[in-house]
């Protein structure tokens, strides 16, 4: 993209991000918050796609973040920012530990492995009623606040979520542009060569995988403290699949792709809400049409042919 | 070129749809929107469609009479129904949409406990009135704007178990089966307590997952305890039918009771008329009565499935709400409407008077007591065999 | 109780074999992880409903017709959707997920969300050494085993089967030998989806049908296929027995959630330590 195009894109992004403040409607804020939360999950999945491994366990990591944050804030009495950080550390640590073993598996086997892992994480929430509350989930999760500043009102929470998305994007861009990104690209270009130069590529992939779990956990923590209620089925493989579809719709080659996808897919069911009976069919058909006719996603369309 | 047209068409569709959603906010002056929030798809759909059907029948009636008279205005009632897919997060989104763009202040539903508990903080804060049939004990606690439209296990279990003891003196050993979630835990706990108090032994208590259809392993365990009667509790009726069939096939000869959400048509459909013979449950109406026939005919105009007894609950709840709004003389001052509803007891329900209670158990008199029948399945149809006396 | 455990295990295992067979066949031949497999099971169940209960055809004829419907839909999907994603394992997986949503939505739009009322052609039980076996479940298991045997014959004793196995081993080499993948692919999809349709049509009278019934079916097929090794038919048969035992045993002793947890644990362990499945060479 040229410099002018970049500027236009940045302006458009800013306009979309600020639009809910202009609309000022409670429901628009609600949908915008869900776009931010689900968009973060899509970004987390995007990171795993960047290491060439489709992880279907990201919904599970979002669940780990949500449950950890909820339990830390509600039962351990930690303030929201600390609960959020705690949830991120826990999810990232679990991913790093698992990554040592599971990242050795590649390709479709990795997708299936993480499919099993994602289902297993949710079943753990269902089976162990103490402390996770079983199918009933956890309720009475304290609303988010930053010190004395309450984030309970929707506009305030949206502002916070927006800031978080922005910071996460900066961090992810840094990660992909920095050493790990370079290592990963050289691996993609010439794996034997970079191996012979002694790069410990598994360690780098593990770092990116842990980062992806951390982003998923942020998404989970925001979800828990926004809704005040969580239950296991919100984090099953279906949630990951939705995030995956966001990446496909938005374009997997672009960092903005998952967010573009979230921006389209989160409000989409709302458009079909009046026709309950046909809602799923219309949704499915739109997805199939997008995949068949726009295989590089809408993001790919906007970016032109400059990136593969 | 073709590509371009495709893209343009796609963008246009999305844009026009968004514009449509925004335009929906501009509404006609003389219309009052009433929300329905229920499970309209999937396994819990029978109950969700009952909310919707009951609300629409009541709305049709009031509209046929020239609308709702509030002060010197007459409102046409419009039902706006959204699906919560039995999921808490979907319920929150649907409620936000009802309360926001649709401007709804009064909602019938939901039934799922998870859905209700998830939206409760918002409805209490934003003063939205809910008429729910969710059975969790936590529903009415610390709430001002929630009414429960019918009796729950808490209210009827002592009476139904007393009936069982009186009519089936040989029954000593009870097994109970319930769903593995808030609704099932809560009702099973109350049933176990009530059976124990009545001097009957609960020899097995099992939980199943809502999407489960294969109960052979669960029943192997349950039947090993040699129960005389199996209490199906709040199990969704289609699931209850599968359990009945599979238990009979594994050689169970005893009684089945379903004291909690009965639906003869659904149970007969999944169990088969032979296996369903003799199953006892509770019902909000008498399937042989003229009231049932009248509602059934009205219900068929809106939904294709066979009407269940929950339609009585929500038809009466909607009429109660309309009466409350007319009596309060306002459709916007929610506190006044709630007060007017509280003061309208006893309200003439379809099969008998509705009264209020619940202060002792829940701290607020928002539990509605309705007449309740005992129904047995005979040759594939429900026959009333008694009436439950609630206090 | 132990006799009952054996009965449940054996009856389940036969159905699991049938569920997994089509899934693993499609993967073996096309390298497509068909996440819409459960929806073809569901299509079979609904097709049985339409043929048997709406059109009034007898069960014996309705059963193969239902499977045929699922197979035909499979061919159409292969042609319109999956063929564009050949060689793209991840891409085909994603498009299968979208197809699953669409098929579920289509059935919901036509039939509504309530399960249809499906007549039961077989009833009654047989008692065997202290265990009770419902006749309809016995019939379903027996037909499933016959279908497994027939599929095996198809693969080893026919030209089409030979072509499928050749393409599964090396698509490029098979093409050079004059075997056209553009006919083997639809054939594999037809057989795989018809097998799924049979599974749906066999179990629908027993457990009923609903638009979301495919989710549970997919989970079972997935676990069996991974445990047995992707694309391996003998592996799938052994794994189906294993899953039958695991499911019945843990469900009787504890609860079905723990059984599901254990089966996913086994899936993870197999993929980590024996990715070619329990029969494969690690």
Short mmCIF file of N, CA and C in Angstrom, two decimals, chain C residues 22-32 86-87 155 160-171 181 183-189 230-231 233:
data_model
loop_
_atom_site.label_atom_id
_atom_site.label_comp_id
_atom_site.label_asym_id
_atom_site.label_seq_id
_atom_site.Cartn_x
_atom_site.Cartn_y
_atom_site.Cartn_z
N UNK C 22 -16.91 -43.32 6.91
CA UNK C 22 -17.05 -42.33 5.85
C UNK C 22 -16.09 -41.16 6.04
N UNK C 23 -15.93 -40.76 7.28
CA UNK C 23 -15.05 -39.63 7.64
C UNK C 23 -13.61 -39.94 7.24
N UNK C 24 -13.18 -41.13 7.62
CA UNK C 24 -11.78 -41.49 7.37
C UNK C 24 -11.55 -41.77 5.88
N UNK C 25 -12.57 -42.29 5.19
CA UNK C 25 -12.46 -42.56 3.75
C UNK C 25 -12.25 -41.25 2.98
N UNK C 26 -13.07 -40.25 3.31
CA UNK C 26 -12.97 -38.96 2.62
C UNK C 26 -11.61 -38.33 2.89
N UNK C 27 -11.14 -38.44 4.14
CA UNK C 27 -9.83 -37.88 4.42
C UNK C 27 -8.75 -38.64 3.66
N UNK C 28 -8.85 -39.97 3.69
CA UNK C 28 -7.83 -40.79 3.04
C UNK C 28 -7.69 -40.46 1.57
N UNK C 29 -8.82 -40.31 0.89
CA UNK C 29 -8.78 -40.11 -0.56
C UNK C 29 -8.50 -38.65 -0.92
N UNK C 30 -9.20 -37.74 -0.23
CA UNK C 30 -9.13 -36.33 -0.65
C UNK C 30 -8.30 -35.44 0.25
N UNK C 31 -7.86 -35.97 1.39
CA UNK C 31 -7.14 -35.14 2.37
C UNK C 31 -8.04 -34.00 2.87
N UNK C 32 -9.34 -34.24 2.92
CA UNK C 32 -10.26 -33.23 3.43
C UNK C 32 -10.76 -33.69 4.79
N UNK C 86 -8.96 -28.63 -3.04
CA UNK C 86 -8.12 -29.83 -3.04
C UNK C 86 -6.66 -29.43 -2.84
N UNK C 87 -5.98 -30.14 -1.95
CA UNK C 87 -4.57 -29.83 -1.70
C UNK C 87 -4.39 -28.75 -0.64
N UNK C 155 -13.58 -51.51 -1.54
CA UNK C 155 -12.23 -50.96 -1.63
C UNK C 155 -11.23 -51.98 -2.15
N UNK C 160 -13.12 -49.28 -8.86
CA UNK C 160 -13.30 -47.99 -8.20
C UNK C 160 -12.52 -47.95 -6.88
N UNK C 161 -12.63 -49.06 -6.14
CA UNK C 161 -11.93 -49.15 -4.86
C UNK C 161 -10.43 -49.05 -5.06
N UNK C 162 -9.96 -49.74 -6.07
CA UNK C 162 -8.53 -49.71 -6.37
C UNK C 162 -8.10 -48.27 -6.68
N UNK C 163 -8.91 -47.59 -7.49
CA UNK C 163 -8.60 -46.20 -7.84
C UNK C 163 -8.56 -45.33 -6.59
N UNK C 164 -9.54 -45.52 -5.71
CA UNK C 164 -9.57 -44.72 -4.48
C UNK C 164 -8.32 -44.95 -3.66
N UNK C 165 -7.95 -46.24 -3.53
CA UNK C 165 -6.78 -46.51 -2.70
C UNK C 165 -5.52 -45.95 -3.35
N UNK C 166 -5.47 -46.02 -4.67
CA UNK C 166 -4.30 -45.49 -5.37
C UNK C 166 -4.19 -43.99 -5.17
N UNK C 167 -5.34 -43.28 -5.34
CA UNK C 167 -5.33 -41.83 -5.17
C UNK C 167 -4.95 -41.49 -3.73
N UNK C 168 -5.46 -42.30 -2.78
CA UNK C 168 -5.15 -42.03 -1.38
C UNK C 168 -3.66 -42.12 -1.13
N UNK C 169 -3.00 -43.09 -1.80
CA UNK C 169 -1.57 -43.25 -1.54
C UNK C 169 -0.75 -42.17 -2.22
N UNK C 170 -1.08 -41.85 -3.45
CA UNK C 170 -0.29 -40.85 -4.16
C UNK C 170 -1.12 -40.34 -5.35
N UNK C 171 -1.75 -39.20 -5.16
CA UNK C 171 -2.67 -38.69 -6.16
C UNK C 171 -1.96 -38.48 -7.50
N UNK C 181 -8.49 -38.32 -10.79
CA UNK C 181 -9.01 -37.97 -9.47
C UNK C 181 -10.39 -37.31 -9.57
N UNK C 183 -12.88 -38.25 -11.02
CA UNK C 183 -13.99 -39.18 -10.82
C UNK C 183 -13.87 -39.91 -9.48
N UNK C 184 -12.63 -40.13 -9.03
CA UNK C 184 -12.49 -40.79 -7.72
C UNK C 184 -12.97 -39.90 -6.59
N UNK C 185 -12.72 -38.57 -6.69
CA UNK C 185 -13.12 -37.68 -5.60
C UNK C 185 -14.62 -37.71 -5.35
N UNK C 186 -15.44 -37.46 -6.41
CA UNK C 186 -16.88 -37.51 -6.14
C UNK C 186 -17.32 -38.89 -5.65
N UNK C 187 -16.68 -39.95 -6.18
CA UNK C 187 -17.07 -41.29 -5.75
C UNK C 187 -16.79 -41.47 -4.26
N UNK C 188 -15.60 -41.03 -3.82
CA UNK C 188 -15.26 -41.16 -2.41
C UNK C 188 -16.22 -40.35 -1.56
N UNK C 189 -16.54 -39.15 -2.05
CA UNK C 189 -17.46 -38.30 -1.28
C UNK C 189 -18.84 -38.93 -1.21
N UNK C 230 -5.59 -41.17 11.02
CA UNK C 230 -6.34 -40.53 9.93
C UNK C 230 -6.20 -41.34 8.65
N UNK C 231 -7.33 -41.70 8.06
CA UNK C 231 -7.30 -42.39 6.79
C UNK C 231 -7.17 -43.90 6.91
N UNK C 233 -8.55 -47.46 7.79
CA UNK C 233 -9.84 -48.11 8.06
C UNK C 233 -9.74 -49.20 9.14
#
